[in-house]
Structures are given as structure tokens and as C-alpha cells.
mmCIF file of C-alpha atoms in Angstrom:
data_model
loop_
_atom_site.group_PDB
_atom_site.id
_atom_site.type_symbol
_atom_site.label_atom_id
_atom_site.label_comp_id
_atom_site.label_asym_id
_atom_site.label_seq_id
_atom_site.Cartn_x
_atom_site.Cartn_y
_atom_site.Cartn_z
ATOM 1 C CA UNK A 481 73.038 81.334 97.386
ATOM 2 C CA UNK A 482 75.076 82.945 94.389
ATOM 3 C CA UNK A 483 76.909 85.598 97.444
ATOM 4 C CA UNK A 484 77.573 82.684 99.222
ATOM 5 C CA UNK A 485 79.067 80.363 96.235
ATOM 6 C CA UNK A 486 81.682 83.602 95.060
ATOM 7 C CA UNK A 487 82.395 83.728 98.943
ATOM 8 C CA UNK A 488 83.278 79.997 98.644
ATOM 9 C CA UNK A 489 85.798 80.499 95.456
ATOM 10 C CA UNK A 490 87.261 83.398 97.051
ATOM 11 C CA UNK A 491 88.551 81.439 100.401
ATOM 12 C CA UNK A 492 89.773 78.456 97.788
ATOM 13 C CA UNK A 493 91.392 81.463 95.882
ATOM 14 C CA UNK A 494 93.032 82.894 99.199
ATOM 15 C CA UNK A 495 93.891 79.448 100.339
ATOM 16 C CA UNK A 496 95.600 79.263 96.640
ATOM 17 C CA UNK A 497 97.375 82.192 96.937
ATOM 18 C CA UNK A 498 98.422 82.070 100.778
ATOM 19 C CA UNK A 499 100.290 79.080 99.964
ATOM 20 C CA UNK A 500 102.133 79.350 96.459
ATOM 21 C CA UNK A 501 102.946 83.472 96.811
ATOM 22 C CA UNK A 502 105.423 81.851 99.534
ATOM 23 C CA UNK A 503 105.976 78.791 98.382
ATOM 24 C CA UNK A 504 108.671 78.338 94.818
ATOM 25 C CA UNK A 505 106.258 76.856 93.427
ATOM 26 C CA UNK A 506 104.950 80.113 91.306
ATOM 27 C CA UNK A 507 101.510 81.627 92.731
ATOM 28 C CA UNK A 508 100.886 82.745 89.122
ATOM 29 C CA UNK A 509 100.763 79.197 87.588
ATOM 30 C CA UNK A 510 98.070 78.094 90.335
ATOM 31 C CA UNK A 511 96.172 80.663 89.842
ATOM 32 C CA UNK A 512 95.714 79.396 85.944
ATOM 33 C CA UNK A 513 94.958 75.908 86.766
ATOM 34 C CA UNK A 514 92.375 77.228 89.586
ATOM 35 C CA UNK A 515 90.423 79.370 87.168
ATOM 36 C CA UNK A 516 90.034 77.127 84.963
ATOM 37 C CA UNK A 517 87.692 75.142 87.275
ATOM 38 C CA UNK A 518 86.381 77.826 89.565
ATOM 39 C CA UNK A 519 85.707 81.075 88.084
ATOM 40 C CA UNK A 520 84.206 84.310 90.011
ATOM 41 C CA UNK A 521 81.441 85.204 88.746
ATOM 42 C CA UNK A 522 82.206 88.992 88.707
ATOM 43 C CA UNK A 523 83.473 91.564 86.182
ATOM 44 C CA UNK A 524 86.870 90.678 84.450
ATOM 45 C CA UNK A 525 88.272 94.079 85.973
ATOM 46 C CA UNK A 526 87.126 93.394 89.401
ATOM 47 C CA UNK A 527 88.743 89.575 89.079
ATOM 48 C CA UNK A 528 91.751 91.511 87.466
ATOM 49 C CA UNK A 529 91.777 93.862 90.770
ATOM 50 C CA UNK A 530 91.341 91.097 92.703
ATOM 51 C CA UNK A 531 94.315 88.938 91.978
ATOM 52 C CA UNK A 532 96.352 91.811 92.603
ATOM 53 C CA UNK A 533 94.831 92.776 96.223
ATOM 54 C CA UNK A 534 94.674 89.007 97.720
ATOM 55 C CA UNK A 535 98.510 89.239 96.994
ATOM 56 C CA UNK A 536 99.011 92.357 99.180
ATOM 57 C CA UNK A 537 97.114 90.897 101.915
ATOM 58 C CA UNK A 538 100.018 87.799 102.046
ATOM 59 C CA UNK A 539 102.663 90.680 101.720
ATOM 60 C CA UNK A 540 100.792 92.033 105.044
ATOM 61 C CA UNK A 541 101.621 88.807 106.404
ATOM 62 C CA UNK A 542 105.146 89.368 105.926
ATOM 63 C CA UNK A 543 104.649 92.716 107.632
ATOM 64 C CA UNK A 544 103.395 91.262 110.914
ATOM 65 C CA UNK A 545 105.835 88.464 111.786
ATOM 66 C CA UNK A 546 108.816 90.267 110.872
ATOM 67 C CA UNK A 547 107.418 93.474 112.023
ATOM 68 C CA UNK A 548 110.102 94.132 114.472
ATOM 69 C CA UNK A 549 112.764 93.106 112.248
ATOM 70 C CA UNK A 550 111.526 95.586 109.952
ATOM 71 C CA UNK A 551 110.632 98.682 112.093
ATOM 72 C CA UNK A 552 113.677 100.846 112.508
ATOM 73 C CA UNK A 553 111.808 103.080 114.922
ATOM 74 C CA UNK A 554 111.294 100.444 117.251
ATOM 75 C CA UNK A 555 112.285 101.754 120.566
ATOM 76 C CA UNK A 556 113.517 98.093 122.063
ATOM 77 C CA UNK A 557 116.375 98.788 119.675
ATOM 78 C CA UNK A 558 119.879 100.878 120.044
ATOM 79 C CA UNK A 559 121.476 103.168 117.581
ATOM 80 C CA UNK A 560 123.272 100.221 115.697
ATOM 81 C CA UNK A 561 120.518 98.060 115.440
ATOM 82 C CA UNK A 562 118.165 100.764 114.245
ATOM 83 C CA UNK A 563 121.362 101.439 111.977
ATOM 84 C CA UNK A 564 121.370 97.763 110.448
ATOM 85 C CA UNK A 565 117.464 97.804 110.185
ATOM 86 C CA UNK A 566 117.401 101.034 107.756
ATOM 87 C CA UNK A 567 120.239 98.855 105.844
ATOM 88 C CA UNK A 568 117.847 96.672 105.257
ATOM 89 C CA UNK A 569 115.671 98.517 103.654
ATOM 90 C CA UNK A 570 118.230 100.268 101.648
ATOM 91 C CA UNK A 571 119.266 96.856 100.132
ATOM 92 C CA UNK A 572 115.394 96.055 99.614
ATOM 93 C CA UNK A 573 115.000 99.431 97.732
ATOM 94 C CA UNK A 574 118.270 99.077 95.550
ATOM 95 C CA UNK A 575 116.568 95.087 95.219
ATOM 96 C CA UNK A 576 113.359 96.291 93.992
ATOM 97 C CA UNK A 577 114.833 98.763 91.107
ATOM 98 C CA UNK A 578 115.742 96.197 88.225
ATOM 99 C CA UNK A 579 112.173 94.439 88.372
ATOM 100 C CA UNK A 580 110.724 98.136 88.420
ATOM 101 C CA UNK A 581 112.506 99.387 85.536
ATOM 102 C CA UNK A 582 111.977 96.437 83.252
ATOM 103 C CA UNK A 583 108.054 95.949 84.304
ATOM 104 C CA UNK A 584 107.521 99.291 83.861
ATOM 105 C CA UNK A 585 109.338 99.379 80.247
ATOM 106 C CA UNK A 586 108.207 96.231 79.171
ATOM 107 C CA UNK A 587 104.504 95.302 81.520
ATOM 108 C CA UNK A 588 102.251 95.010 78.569
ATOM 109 C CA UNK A 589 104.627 93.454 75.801
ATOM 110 C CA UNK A 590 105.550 90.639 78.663
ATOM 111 C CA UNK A 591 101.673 90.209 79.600
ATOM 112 C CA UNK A 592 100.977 90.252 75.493
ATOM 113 C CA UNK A 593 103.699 87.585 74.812
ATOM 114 C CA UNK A 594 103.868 85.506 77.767
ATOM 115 C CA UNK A 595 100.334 85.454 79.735
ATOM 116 C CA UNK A 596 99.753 81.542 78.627
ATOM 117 C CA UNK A 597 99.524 78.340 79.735
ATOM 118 C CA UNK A 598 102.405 77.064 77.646
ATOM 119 C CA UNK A 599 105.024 79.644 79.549
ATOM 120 C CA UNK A 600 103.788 78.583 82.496
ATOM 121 C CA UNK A 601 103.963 75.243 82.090
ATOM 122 C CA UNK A 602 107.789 75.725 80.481
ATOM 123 C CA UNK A 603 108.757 77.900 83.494
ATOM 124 C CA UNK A 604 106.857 75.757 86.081
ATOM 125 C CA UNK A 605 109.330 72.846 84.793
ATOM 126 C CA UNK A 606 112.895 74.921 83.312
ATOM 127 C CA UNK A 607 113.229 76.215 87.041
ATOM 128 C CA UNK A 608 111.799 73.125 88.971
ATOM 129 C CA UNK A 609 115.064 71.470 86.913
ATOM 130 C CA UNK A 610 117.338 74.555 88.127
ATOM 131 C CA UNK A 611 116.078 73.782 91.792
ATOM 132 C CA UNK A 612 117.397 70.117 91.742
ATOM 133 C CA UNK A 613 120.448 70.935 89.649
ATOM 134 C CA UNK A 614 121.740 74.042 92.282
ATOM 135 C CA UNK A 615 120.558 72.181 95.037
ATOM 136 C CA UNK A 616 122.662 69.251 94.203
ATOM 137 C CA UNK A 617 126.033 71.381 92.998
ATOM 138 C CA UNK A 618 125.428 73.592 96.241
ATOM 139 C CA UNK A 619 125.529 70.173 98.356
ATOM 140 C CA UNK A 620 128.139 70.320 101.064
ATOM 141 C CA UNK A 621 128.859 73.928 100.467
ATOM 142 C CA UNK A 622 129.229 76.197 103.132
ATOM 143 C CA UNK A 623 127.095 79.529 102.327
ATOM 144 C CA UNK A 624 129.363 83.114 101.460
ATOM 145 C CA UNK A 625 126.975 84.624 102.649
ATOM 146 C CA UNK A 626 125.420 84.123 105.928
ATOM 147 C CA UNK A 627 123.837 87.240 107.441
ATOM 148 C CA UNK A 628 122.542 90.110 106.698
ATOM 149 C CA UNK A 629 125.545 91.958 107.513
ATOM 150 C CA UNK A 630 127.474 89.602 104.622
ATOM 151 C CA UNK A 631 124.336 90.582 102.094
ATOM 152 C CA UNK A 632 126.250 93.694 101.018
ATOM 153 C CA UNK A 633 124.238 96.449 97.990
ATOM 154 C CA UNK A 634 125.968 94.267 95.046
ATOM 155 C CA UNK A 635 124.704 91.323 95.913
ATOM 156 C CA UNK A 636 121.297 93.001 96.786
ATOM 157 C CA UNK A 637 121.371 94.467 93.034
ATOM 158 C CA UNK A 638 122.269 91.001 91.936
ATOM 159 C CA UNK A 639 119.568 89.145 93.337
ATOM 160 C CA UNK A 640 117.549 91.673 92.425
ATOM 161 C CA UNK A 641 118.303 91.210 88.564
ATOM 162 C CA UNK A 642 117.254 87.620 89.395
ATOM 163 C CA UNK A 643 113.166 89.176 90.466
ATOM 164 C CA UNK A 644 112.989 90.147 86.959
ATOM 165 C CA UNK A 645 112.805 86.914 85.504
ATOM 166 C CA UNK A 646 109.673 86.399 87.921
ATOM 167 C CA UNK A 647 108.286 89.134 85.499
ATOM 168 C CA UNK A 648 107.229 86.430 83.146
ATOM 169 C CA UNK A 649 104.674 83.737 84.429
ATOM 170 C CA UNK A 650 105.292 80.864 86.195
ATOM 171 C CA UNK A 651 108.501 81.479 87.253
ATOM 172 C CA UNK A 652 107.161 82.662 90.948
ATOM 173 C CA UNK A 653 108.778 85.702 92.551
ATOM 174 C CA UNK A 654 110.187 83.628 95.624
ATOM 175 C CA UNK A 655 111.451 80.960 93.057
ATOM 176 C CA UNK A 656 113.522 83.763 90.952
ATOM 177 C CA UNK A 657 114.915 85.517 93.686
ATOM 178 C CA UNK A 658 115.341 82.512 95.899
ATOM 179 C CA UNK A 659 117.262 80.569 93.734
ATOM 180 C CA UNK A 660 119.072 83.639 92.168
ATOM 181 C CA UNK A 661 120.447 84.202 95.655
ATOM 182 C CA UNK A 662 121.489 80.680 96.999
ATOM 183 C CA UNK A 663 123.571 80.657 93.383
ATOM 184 C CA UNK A 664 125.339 83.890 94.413
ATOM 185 C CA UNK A 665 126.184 82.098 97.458
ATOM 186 C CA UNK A 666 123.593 83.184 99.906
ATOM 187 C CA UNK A 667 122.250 81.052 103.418
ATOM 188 C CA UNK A 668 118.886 79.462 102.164
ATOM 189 C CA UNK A 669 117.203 81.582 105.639
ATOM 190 C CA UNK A 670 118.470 84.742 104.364
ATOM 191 C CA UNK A 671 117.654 84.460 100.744
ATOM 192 C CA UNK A 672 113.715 83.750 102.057
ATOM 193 C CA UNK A 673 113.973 86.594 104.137
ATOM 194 C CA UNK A 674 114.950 89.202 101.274
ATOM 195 C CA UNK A 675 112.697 87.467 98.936
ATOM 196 C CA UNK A 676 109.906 88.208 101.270
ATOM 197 C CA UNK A 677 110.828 92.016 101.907
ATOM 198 C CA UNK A 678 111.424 92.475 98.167
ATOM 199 C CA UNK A 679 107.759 91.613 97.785
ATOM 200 C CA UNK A 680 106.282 94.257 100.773
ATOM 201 C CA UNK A 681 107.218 97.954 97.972
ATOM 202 C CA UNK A 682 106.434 95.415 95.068
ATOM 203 C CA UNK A 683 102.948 94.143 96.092
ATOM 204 C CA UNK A 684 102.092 97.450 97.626
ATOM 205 C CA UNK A 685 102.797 99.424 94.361
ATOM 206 C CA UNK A 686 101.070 97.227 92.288
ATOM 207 C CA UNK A 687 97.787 96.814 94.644
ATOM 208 C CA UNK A 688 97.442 100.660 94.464
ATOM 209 C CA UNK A 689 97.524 101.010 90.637
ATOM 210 C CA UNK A 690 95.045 98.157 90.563
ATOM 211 C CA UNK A 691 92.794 100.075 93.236
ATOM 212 C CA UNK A 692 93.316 103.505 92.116
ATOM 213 C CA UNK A 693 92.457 102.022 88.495
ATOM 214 C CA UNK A 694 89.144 100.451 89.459
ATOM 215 C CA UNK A 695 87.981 103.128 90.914
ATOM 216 C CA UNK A 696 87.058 102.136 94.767
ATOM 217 C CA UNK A 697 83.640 101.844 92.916
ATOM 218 C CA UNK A 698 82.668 98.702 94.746
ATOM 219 C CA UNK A 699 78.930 97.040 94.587
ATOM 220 C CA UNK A 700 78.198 94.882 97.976
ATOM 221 C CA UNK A 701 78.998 91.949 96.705
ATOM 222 C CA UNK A 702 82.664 92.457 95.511
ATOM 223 C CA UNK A 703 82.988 94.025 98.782
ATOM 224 C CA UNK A 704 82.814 91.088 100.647
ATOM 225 C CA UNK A 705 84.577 88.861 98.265
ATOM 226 C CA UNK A 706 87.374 90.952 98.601
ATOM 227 C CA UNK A 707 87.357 90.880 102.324
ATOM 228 C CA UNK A 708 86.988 87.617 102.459
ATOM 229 C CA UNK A 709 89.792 86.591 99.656
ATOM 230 C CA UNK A 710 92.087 89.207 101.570
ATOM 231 C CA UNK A 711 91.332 87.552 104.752
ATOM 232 C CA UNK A 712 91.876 84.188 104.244
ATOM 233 C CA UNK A 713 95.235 84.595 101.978
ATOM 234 C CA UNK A 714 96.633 86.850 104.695
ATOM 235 C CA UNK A 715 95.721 84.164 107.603
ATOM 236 C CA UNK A 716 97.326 81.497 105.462
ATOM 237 C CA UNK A 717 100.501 83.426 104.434
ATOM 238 C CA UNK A 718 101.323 83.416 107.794
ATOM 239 C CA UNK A 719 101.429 79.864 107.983
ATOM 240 C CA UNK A 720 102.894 79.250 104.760
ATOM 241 C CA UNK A 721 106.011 81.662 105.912
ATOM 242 C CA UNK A 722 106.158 80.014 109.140
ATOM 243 C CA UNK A 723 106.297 76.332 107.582
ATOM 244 C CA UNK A 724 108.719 77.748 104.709
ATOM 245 C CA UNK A 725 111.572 79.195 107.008
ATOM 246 C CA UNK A 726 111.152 76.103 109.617
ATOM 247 C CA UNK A 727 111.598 73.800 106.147
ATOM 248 C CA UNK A 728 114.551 75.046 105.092
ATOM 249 C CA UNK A 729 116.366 75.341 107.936
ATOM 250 C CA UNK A 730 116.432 71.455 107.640
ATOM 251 C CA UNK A 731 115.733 70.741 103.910
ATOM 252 C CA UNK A 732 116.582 72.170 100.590
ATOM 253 C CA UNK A 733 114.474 73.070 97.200
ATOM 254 C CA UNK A 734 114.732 70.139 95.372
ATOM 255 C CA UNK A 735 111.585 69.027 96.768
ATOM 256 C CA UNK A 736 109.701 72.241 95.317
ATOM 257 C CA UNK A 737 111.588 71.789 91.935
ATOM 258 C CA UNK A 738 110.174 68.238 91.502
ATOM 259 C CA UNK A 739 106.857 69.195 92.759
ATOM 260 C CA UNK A 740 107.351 72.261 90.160
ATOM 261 C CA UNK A 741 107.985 69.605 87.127
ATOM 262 C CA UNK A 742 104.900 67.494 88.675
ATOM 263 C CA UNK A 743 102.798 70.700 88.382
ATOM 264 C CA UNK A 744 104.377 71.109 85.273
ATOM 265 C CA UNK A 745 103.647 68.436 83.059
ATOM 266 C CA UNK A 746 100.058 68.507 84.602
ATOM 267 C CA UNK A 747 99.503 72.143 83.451
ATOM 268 C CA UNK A 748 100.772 70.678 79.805
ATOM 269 C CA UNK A 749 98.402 67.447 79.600
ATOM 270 C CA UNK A 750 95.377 69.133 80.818
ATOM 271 C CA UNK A 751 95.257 72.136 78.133
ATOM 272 C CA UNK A 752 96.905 69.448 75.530
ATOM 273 C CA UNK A 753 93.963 66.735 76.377
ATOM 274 C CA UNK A 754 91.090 69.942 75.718
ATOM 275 C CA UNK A 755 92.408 71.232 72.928
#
């Protein structure tokens, strides 16, 4: 009955983490309101370990559905294309360097300084405003930047400057780099897309220390929570992605920055009302 029970809080975590890794709504701040009510009953460096891994399996989601997008050795494509695709991950690697640098540099002091509920709940809101704000300056605009082709290496190292401010919590990743982007001037489709294959070298880096720092030293039971939490938030990643990209093609983000306020001022009155 106890297996089963952790099994149960590990889909609800995967379900959690599914949705808001994709979602600007900041995966980080969920996961502080969740474990407050439902906490695994395991080791605080397998839940540390854990957190980590369930995030990888969404980034494998990413990895599937854009798959071919991604794969410059695909044989369906011709010398340009193949071309453009190993652009693409030249811009995600130049992308990926300022948030490396500075989490590297500056990992512990941020986690010592900023791992709270009162930064989230500040971020949650300061960047729910920015959502509504840009959204409604960027009204009637026409994007600068359209395609990947118009997504040149200073805007990639741009944006990417934007991923570092997802360094502290309850900004969310997506948020950061999403909104960085569509201020630079970027199409909202194309500013998901990046954000998403700035994540795959992030997640994937981090997921490793984490493994390679527990140890692979596993009893039966974290086993299968892992599997299961892995499962679950990699099943409903793809679903989140899918419902992001089809939202935006018709809607903006000032519907996640007022849902980010919402979540907000709820993270604030629940730690203010227990002390």
C-alpha cells in the first residue's frame, strides 16, 4: 500500500511537471505548491534526483515530435536542409552558453539566496505583469523575425541572455526565453520552438550530474517511482507541446501572465495564512 501511494504522487508529480515545464507558467513554482501537500516519502537526495530526471523525460518529448526537424542526418533531407538543420543547433549551442556560464559560476549562491517561496511568488507575478504588458505593446506588430532563417547567432545569444534569468525560481525557463524573444522581435511559433531546443543540452546536462551524483544506487522502490514519474511527464509533455504551439498560433501570453499573477498571489496567501 505505501509502493502504491509514492506511485500515486509520482504520476500527480509527472502530470505537474508535463504541463508547467512547457507551459510560462514556471514548472519550478508548481513544484513548491505541490510538495507542500504531497510529499514522497523517499530520501531528500533521491527526491532531489528526481526533480531533475522527470524534467529530462519532458525534454525527451521535445526530442520525438520534432525529431526530424532536429536530425541533420536524416536521409529524407538534401544538402541545404541538412545545412539549415546543423544551424540550428549551432544557434541552440551559442543559446545555451550564457545560462551555462552564470549557473555554473553562481548555482549554489542563486539556490542559497533565492530557493523560497517569496521569489517565487515575486517572479510568478513580476513576469505574469511583463506577459500582459509585451503582449499588449507587441499588439498589431508584425514579427522581425519570422523563421528560422531570420533567427540569426545575435539574436540566438540574445535570447539566450534572457534563459538566465530562468536561473532564479519561478521565473520558468519557457517564460524567460519566450518572452525575451517575442521582445527582440521574434514570431511567437519560433520563439517556442528555440525555447524548447534550448532545454534538450540543458536538461540533459543537468539529469546526468544528478544521476552520476546519486550514484545509480537505486533500491526497488525508487526504481519504479522513477519510471513511473518519467513516464507519465514524458506522455504529458507531448500534449502540453502540442496544445502550446496550436495556442499560440491563435492566441497570445497574456492569458499565462494573468494565470501567472493568479498563481501568484495564491503562492503568497497560503505561506502568509501558515506562518
Amino acid at each position: 500500500m505505501t509502493v502504491l501511494l509514492e506511485l500515486v504522487k509520482s504520476i500527480i508529480l509527472g502530470v505537474v511537471q508535463g504541463i508547467t515545464e512547457w507551459l510560462p507558467v514556471s514548472s519550478t513554482g508548481h513544484m513548491i505548491l505541490v510538495d507542500e501537500f504531497l510529499i514522497l516519502n523517499t530520501t531528500d537526495e533521491f527526491k532531489e534526483m528526481f526533480l531533475v530526471v522527470i524534467q529530462l523525460a519532458s525534454i525527451m518529448a521535445v526530442v520525438l515530435l520534432y525529431f526530424k526537424k532536429l536530425n541533420p542526418f536524416d536521409s529524407g533531407k538534401n544538402d541545404l536542409q541538412k545545412k539549415e538543420t546543423w544551424h540550428i543547433w549551432y544557434k541552440v549551442l551559442i543559446g545555451i552558453i550564457p545560462a551555462g556560464v552564470f549557473g555554473i559560476l553562481f548555482e549554489d549562491a542563486i539556490h542559497d539566496l533565492f530557493y523560497n517561496w517569496i521569489t517565487v511568488a515575486v517572479a510568478l507575478i513580476i513576469y505574469g505583469v511583463a506577459f500582459i504588458v509585451i503582449e499588449k505593446r507587441n499588439e498589431g506588430k508584425v514579427p522581425t523575425i519570422a523563421t528560422w532563417e531570420d533567427l540569426n547567432y545575435k539574436v540566438a545569444l540574445m535570447i539566450g541572455f534572457f534563459q538566465v534569468l530562468a536561473l532564479i525560481p519561478g521565473t520558468s525557463r519557457s517564460g524567460a526565453t519566450i518572452v525575451g524573444a517575442i521582445l527582440i522581435g521574434t514570431a511567437r511559433p519560433i520563439a517556442a520552438e528555440y525555447s524548447f531546443f534550448l532545454s534538450i543540452p540543458v536538461m540533459m546536462g543537468a539529469s546526468l550530474i544528478k544521476l552520476l551524483g546519486f550514484g545509480f544506487t537505486f533500491t526497488l522502490e525508487e526504481l519504479l517511482i522513477l519510471i513511473v514519474g518519467c513516464i507519465v511527464s514524458f506522455l504529458v509533455s507531448i500534449f502540453a507541446i502540442k496544445f502550446l504551439m496550436n495556442y499560440i498560433r491563435r492566441n497570445d501570453f497574456s492569458s499565462f501572465g494573468w494565470y501567472r499573477i493568479a498563481v501568484g498571489f495564491v503562492v503568497i496567501g497560503y505561506f502568509w495564512l501558515i506562518g
